[in-house]
Tab-separated table of C-alpha atoms and ligand atoms in Angstrom:
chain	number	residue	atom	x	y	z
A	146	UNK	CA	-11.130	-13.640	3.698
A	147	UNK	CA	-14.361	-15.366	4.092
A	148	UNK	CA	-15.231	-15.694	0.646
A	149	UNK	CA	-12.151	-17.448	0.446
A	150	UNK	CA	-12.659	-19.996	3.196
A	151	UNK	CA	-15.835	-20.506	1.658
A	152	UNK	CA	-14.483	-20.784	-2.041
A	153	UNK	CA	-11.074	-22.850	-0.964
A	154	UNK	CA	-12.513	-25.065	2.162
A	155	UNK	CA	-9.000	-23.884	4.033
A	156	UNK	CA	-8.269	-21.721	6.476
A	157	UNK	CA	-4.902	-20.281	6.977
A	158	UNK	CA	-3.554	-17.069	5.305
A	159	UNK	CA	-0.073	-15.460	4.049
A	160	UNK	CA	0.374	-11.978	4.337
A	161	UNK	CA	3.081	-9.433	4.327
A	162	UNK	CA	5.377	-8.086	7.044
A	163	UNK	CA	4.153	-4.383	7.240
A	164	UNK	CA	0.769	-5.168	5.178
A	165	UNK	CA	-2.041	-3.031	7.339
A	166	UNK	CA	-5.241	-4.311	6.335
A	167	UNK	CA	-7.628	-2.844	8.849
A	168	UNK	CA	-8.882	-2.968	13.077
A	169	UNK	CA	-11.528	-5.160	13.183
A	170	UNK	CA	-10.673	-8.305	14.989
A	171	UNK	CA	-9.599	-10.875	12.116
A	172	UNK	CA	-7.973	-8.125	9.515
A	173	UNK	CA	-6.016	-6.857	12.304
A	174	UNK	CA	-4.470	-10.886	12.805
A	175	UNK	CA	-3.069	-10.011	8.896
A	176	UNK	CA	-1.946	-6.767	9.745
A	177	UNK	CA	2.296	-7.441	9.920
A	178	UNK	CA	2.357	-4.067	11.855
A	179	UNK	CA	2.777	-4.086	15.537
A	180	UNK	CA	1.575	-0.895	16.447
A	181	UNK	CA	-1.981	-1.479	15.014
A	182	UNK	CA	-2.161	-5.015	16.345
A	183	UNK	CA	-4.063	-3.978	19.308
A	184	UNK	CA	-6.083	-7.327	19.655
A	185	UNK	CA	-3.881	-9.449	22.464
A	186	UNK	CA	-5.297	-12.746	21.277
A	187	UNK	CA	-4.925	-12.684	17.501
A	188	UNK	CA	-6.681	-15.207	15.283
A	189	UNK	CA	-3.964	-18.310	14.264
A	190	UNK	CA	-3.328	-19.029	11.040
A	191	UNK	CA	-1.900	-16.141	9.772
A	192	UNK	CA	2.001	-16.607	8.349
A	193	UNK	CA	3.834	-13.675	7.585
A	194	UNK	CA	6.313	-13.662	5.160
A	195	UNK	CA	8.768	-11.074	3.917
A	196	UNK	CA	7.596	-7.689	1.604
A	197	UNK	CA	9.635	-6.477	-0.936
A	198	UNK	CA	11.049	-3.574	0.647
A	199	UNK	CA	13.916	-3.107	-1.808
A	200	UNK	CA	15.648	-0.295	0.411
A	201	UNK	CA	16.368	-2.169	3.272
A	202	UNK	CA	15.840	-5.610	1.366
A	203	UNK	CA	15.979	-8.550	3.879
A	204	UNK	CA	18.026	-10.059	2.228
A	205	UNK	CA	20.497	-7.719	1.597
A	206	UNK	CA	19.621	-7.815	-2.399
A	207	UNK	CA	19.350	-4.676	-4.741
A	208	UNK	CA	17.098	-4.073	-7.861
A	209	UNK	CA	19.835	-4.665	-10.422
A	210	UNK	CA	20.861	-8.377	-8.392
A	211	UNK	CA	17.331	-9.235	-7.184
A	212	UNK	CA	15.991	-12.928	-7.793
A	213	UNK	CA	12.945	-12.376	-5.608
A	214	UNK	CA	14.164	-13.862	-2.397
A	215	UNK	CA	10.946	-13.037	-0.798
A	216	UNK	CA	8.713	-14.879	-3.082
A	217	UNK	CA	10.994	-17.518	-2.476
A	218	UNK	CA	10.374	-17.201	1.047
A	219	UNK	CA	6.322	-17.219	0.334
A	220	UNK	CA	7.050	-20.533	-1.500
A	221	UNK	CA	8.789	-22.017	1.369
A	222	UNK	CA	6.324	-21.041	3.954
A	223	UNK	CA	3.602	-22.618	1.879
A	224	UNK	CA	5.762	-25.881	1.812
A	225	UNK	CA	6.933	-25.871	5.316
A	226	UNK	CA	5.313	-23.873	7.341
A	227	UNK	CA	1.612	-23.817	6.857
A	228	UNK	CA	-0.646	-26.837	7.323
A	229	UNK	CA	-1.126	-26.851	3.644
A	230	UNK	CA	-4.599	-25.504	4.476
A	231	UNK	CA	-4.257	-21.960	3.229
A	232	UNK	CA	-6.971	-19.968	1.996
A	233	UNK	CA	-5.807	-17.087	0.659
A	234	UNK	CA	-2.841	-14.546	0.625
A	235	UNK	CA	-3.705	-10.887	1.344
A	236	UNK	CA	-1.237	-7.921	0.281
A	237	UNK	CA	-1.749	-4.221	-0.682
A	238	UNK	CA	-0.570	-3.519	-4.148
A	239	UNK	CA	1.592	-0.654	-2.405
A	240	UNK	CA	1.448	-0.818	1.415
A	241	UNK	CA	0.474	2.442	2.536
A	242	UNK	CA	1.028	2.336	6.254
A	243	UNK	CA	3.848	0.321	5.760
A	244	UNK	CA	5.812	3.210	4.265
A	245	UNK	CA	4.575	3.319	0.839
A	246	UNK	CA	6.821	-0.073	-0.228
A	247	UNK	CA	5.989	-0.012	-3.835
A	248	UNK	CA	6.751	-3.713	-5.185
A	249	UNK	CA	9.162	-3.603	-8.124
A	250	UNK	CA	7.631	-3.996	-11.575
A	251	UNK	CA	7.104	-7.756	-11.928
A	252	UNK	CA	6.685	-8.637	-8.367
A	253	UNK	CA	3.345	-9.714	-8.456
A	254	UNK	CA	3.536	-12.027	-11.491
A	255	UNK	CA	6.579	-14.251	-10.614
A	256	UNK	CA	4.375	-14.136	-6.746
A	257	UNK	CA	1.061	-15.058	-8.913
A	258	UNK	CA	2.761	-17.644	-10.456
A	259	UNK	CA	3.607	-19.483	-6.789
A	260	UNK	CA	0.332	-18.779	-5.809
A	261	UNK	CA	-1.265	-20.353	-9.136
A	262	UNK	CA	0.913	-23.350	-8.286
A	263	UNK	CA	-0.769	-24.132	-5.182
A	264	UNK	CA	-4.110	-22.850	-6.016
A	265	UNK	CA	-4.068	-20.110	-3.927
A	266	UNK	CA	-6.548	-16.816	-4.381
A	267	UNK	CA	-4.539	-13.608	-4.042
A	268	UNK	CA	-6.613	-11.027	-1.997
A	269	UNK	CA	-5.045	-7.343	-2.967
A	270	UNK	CA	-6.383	-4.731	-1.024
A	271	UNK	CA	-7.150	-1.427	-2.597
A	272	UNK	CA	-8.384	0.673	0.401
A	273	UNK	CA	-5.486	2.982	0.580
A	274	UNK	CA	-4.942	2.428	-3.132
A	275	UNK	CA	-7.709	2.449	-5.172
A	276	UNK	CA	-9.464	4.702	-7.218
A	277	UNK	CA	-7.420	6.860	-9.710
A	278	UNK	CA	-4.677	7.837	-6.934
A	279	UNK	CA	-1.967	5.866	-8.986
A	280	UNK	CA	-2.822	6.879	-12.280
A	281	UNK	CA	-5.068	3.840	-12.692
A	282	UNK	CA	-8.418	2.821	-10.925
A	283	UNK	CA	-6.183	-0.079	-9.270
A	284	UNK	CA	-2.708	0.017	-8.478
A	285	UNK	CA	-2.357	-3.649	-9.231
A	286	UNK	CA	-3.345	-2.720	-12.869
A	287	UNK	CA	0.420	-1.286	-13.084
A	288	UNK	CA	1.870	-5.389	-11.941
A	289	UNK	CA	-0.608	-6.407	-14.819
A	290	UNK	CA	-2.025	-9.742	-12.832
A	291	UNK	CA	-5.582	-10.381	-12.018
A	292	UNK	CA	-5.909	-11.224	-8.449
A	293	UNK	CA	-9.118	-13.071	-7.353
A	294	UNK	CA	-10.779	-10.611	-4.850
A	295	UNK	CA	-10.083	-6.832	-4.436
A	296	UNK	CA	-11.146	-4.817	-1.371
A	297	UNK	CA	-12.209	-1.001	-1.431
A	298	UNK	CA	-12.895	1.246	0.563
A	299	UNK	CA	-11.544	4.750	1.226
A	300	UNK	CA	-11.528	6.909	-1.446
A	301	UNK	CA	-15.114	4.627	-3.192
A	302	UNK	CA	-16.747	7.454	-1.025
A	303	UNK	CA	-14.393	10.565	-1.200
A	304	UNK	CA	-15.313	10.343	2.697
A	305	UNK	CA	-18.971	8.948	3.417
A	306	UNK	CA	-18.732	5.677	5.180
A	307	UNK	CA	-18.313	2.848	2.578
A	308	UNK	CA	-16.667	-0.181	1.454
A	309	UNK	CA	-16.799	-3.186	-1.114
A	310	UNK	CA	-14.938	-6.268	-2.541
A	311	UNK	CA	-15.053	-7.507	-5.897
A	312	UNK	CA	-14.424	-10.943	-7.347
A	313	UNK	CA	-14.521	-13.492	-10.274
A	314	UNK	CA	-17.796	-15.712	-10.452
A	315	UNK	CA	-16.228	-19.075	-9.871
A	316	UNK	CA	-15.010	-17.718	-5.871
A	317	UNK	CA	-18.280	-15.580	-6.028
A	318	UNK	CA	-20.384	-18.756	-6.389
A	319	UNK	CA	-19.020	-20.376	-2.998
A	320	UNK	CA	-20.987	-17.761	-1.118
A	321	UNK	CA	-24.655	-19.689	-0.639
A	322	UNK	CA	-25.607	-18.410	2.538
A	323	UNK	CA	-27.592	-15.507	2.891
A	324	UNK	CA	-26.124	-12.504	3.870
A	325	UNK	CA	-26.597	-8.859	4.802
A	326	UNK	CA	-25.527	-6.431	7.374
A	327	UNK	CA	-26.597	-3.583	9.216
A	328	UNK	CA	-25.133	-1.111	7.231
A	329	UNK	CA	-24.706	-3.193	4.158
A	330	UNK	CA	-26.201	-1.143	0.942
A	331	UNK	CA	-26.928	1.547	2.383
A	332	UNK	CA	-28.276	4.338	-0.320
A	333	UNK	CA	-26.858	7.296	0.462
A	334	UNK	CA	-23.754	5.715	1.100
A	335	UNK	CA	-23.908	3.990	-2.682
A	336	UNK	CA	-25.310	6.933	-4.099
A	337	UNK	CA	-21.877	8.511	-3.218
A	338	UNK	CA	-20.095	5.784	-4.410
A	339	UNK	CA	-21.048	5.716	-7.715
A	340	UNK	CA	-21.174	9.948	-7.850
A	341	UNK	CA	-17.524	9.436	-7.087
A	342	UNK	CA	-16.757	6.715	-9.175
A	343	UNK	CA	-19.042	9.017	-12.612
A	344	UNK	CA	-16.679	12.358	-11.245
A	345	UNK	CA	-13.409	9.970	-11.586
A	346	UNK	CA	-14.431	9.028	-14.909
A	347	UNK	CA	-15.896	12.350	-16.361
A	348	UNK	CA	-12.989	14.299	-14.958
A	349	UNK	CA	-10.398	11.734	-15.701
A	350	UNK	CA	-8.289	11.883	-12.663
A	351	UNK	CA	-6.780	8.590	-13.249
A	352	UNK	CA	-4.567	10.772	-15.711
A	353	UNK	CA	-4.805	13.668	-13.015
A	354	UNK	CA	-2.886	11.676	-10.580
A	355	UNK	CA	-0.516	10.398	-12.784
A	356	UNK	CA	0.326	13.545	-14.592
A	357	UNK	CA	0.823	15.492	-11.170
A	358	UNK	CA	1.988	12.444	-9.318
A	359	UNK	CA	4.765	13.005	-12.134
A	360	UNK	CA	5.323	16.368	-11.191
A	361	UNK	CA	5.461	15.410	-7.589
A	362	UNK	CA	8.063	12.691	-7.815
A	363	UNK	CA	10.417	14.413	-10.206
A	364	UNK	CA	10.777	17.712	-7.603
A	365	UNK	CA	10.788	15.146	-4.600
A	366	UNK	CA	13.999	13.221	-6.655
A	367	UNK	CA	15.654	16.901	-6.749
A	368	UNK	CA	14.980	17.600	-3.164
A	369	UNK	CA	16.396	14.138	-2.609
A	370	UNK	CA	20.146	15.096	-5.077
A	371	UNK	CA	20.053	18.838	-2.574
A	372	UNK	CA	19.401	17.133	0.699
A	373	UNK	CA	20.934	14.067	1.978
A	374	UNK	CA	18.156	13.579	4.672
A	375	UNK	CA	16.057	11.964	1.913
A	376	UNK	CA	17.539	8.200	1.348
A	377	UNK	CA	14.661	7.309	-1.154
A	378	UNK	CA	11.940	8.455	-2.991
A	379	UNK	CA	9.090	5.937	-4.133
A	380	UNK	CA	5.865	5.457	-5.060
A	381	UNK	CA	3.323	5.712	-8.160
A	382	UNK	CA	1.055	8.567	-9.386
A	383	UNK	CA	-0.159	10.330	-6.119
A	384	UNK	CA	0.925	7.682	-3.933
A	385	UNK	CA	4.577	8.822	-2.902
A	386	UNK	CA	6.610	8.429	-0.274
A	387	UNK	CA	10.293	9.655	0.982
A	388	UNK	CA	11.809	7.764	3.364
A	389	UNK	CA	14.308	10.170	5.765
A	390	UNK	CA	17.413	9.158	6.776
A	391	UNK	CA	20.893	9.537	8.802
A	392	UNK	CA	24.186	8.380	8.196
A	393	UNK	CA	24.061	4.673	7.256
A	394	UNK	CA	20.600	4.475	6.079
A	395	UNK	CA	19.565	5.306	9.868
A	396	UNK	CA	16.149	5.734	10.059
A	397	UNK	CA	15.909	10.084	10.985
A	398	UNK	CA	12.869	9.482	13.253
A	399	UNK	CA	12.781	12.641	15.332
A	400	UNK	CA	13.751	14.946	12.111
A	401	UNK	CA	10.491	13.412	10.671
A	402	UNK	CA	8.355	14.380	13.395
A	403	UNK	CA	10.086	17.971	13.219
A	404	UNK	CA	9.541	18.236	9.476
A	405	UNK	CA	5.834	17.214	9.632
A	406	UNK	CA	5.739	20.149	12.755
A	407	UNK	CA	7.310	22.340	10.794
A	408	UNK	CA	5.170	21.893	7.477
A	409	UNK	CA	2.374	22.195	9.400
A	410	UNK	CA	3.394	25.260	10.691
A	411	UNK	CA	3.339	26.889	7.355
A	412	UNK	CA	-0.240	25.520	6.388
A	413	UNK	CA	0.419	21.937	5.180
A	414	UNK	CA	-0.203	18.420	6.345
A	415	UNK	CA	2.157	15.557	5.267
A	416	UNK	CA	1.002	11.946	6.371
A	417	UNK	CA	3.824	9.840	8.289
A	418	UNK	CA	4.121	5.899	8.150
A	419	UNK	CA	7.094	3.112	7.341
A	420	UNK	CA	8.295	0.457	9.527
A	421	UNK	CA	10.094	3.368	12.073
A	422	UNK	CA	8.216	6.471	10.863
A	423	UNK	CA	10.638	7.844	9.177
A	424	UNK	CA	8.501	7.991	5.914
A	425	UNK	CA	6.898	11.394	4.880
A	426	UNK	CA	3.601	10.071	3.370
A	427	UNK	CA	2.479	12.477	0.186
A	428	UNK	CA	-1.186	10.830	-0.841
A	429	UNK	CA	-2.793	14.727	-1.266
A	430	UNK	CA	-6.530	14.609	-2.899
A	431	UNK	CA	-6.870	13.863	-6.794
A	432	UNK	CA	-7.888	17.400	-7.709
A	433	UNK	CA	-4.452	19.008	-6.214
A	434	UNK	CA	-3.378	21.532	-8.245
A	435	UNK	CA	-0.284	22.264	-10.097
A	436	UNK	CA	0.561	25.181	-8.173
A	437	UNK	CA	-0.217	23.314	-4.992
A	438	UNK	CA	2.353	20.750	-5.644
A	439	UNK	CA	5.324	23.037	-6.404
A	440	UNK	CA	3.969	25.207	-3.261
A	441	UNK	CA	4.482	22.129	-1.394
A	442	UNK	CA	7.738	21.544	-2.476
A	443	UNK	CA	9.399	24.452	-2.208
A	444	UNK	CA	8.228	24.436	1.087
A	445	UNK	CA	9.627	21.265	1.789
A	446	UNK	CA	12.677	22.432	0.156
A	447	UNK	CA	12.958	25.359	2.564
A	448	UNK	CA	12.435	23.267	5.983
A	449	UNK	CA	14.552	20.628	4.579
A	450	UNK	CA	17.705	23.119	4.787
A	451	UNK	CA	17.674	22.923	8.449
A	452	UNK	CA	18.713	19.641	8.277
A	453	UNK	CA	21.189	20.255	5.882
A	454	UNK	CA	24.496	18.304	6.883
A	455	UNK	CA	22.417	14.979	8.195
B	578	PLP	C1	-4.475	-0.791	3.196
B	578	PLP	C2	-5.620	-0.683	4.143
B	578	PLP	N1	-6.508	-1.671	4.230
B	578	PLP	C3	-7.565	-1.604	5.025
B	578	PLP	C4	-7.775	-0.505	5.827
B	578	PLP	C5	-9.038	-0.480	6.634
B	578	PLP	O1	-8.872	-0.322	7.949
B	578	PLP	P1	-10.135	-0.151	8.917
B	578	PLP	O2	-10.864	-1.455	8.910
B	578	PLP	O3	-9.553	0.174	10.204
B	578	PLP	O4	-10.961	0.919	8.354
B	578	PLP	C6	-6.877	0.557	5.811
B	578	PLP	C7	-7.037	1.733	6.690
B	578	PLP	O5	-6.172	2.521	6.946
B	578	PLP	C8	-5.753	0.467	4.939
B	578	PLP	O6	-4.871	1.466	4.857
């Protein structure tokens, strides 16, 4: 977000509603989440616009009728609501915490194309879904646009400490100061990094994930025909998410909670997120086996029967 300052000489910044893109003080004022917005005094600037959370669309679109109301909606706040002094726009490819909204397949080029229009960098952030877990080292590879800057983190260090942005030379260029940090470069921290990046590579878990992420989403789409609780199933490679539901498309907030208790009582952990956390979160580690993800699913299958009838 810096870089981009630097690069654009502007200041303000779009971002989605839902987009989590981290706690420190300035990431957390792009964050369109409440419940990790714990800074009181957020930075200004930052104009949220709608994400394209086709399931309970804003605009009460579907897939098939969809003429991208919400980039519409980005173009507008550029034109009327900013002070035509904005840096950047930040979005995950796939927001994680948001409840694993997966953008539909040419979101980000007709967005791009606004962006290109008023010379705005797109920042896509990676940290959730980066590295191999959607089949490809960068889930934005599967919207086939370029953005300007990419930020890492997470899974760069399979768990040590470390993070890292990428950009083009022109934007890389605006950054003439000197620089460093505390922590900045550290070596055993890199050193991991790049063992993890070699073990991606040699072991080819980009095809990994999307081979089992297969597996994964075809038995979560039966679960979904057997039991009515699950109102959508979404997601790419091992990035997958079912979001549970009541009559109406209610969000089935307690039965989540239950179902996570309840898989956890039989040995496994299932992540929770979505605008009302009513999103089972299923990101497991690259190296999952086939026989894990069928255990996992029968299991599911099994607890799911209580709720039979919701
Ligand atoms: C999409 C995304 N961006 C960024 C972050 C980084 O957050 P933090 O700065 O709290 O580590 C996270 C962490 O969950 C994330 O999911």
């Amino acid at each position: 977000m810096l870089l981009a300052k630097l690069y654009t000489g502007k200041s303000e910044f779009i971002a989605l509603n839902n987009g989590l893109h981290g706690r420190t003080a300035l990431t957390m004022s792009v964050t369109g989440i409440g419940m990790w917005r714990a800074d009181f005094a957020p930075y200004g600037g930052a104009h949220f616009v709608p994400n394209p959370y086709c399931y309970r669309c804003p605009f009460k679109s579907t897939p098939e009728n969809c003429d991208f109301a919400c980039i519409e909606a980005v173009e507008n706040t550029i034109k009327n609501h900013t002070s035509k002094k904005v840096a950047a726009m930040i979005a995950e490819s796939i927001q994680g915490n948001g409840g694993i909204i997966t953008p539909p397949k040419e979101y980000f080029k007709v967005l791009k194309k606004v962006l290109n229009k008023y010379e705005i960098p797109l920042i896509i952030d990676e940290v959730q879904t980066g590295f191999a877990r959607t089949g490809k080292m960068f889930a934005i590879e599967h919207y086939e646009i370029v953005p300007e800057v990419i930020t890492m983190a997470k899974a760069l260090g399979n768990g040590v400490p470390i993070a890292a942005y990428i950009t083009n030379d022109e934007m890389a260029e605006a950054f003439k100061n000197p620089s460093a940090s505390t922590l900045g470069g550290n070596p055993v921290s890199s050193t991991a990094g790049l063992a993890v990046l070699e073990y991606i590579e040699k072991h080819n878990l980009t095809k990994r994930a999307a081979v089992l992420g297969d597996r994964l989403k075809k038995g979560l789409m039966e679960l979904k025909g057997k039991h009515s609780i699950i109102g959508e199933v979404r997601g790419i490679g091992l990035m997958l998410g079912a979001e549970l539901v009541k009559e109406g498309k209610n969000p089935a907030v307690e039965e989540t909670d239950l179902i996570i208790e309840m898989m956890k009582d039989k040995g496994i952990l299932i992540g929770k997120n979505g605008e009302y956390r009513n999103v089972l979160a299923f990101q497991p580690p690259l190296i999952i086996t086939e026989d894990d993800v069928d255990f996992m699913l029968d299991t599911l299958d099994d607890v799911l029967k209580v709720f039979r009838g919701n």
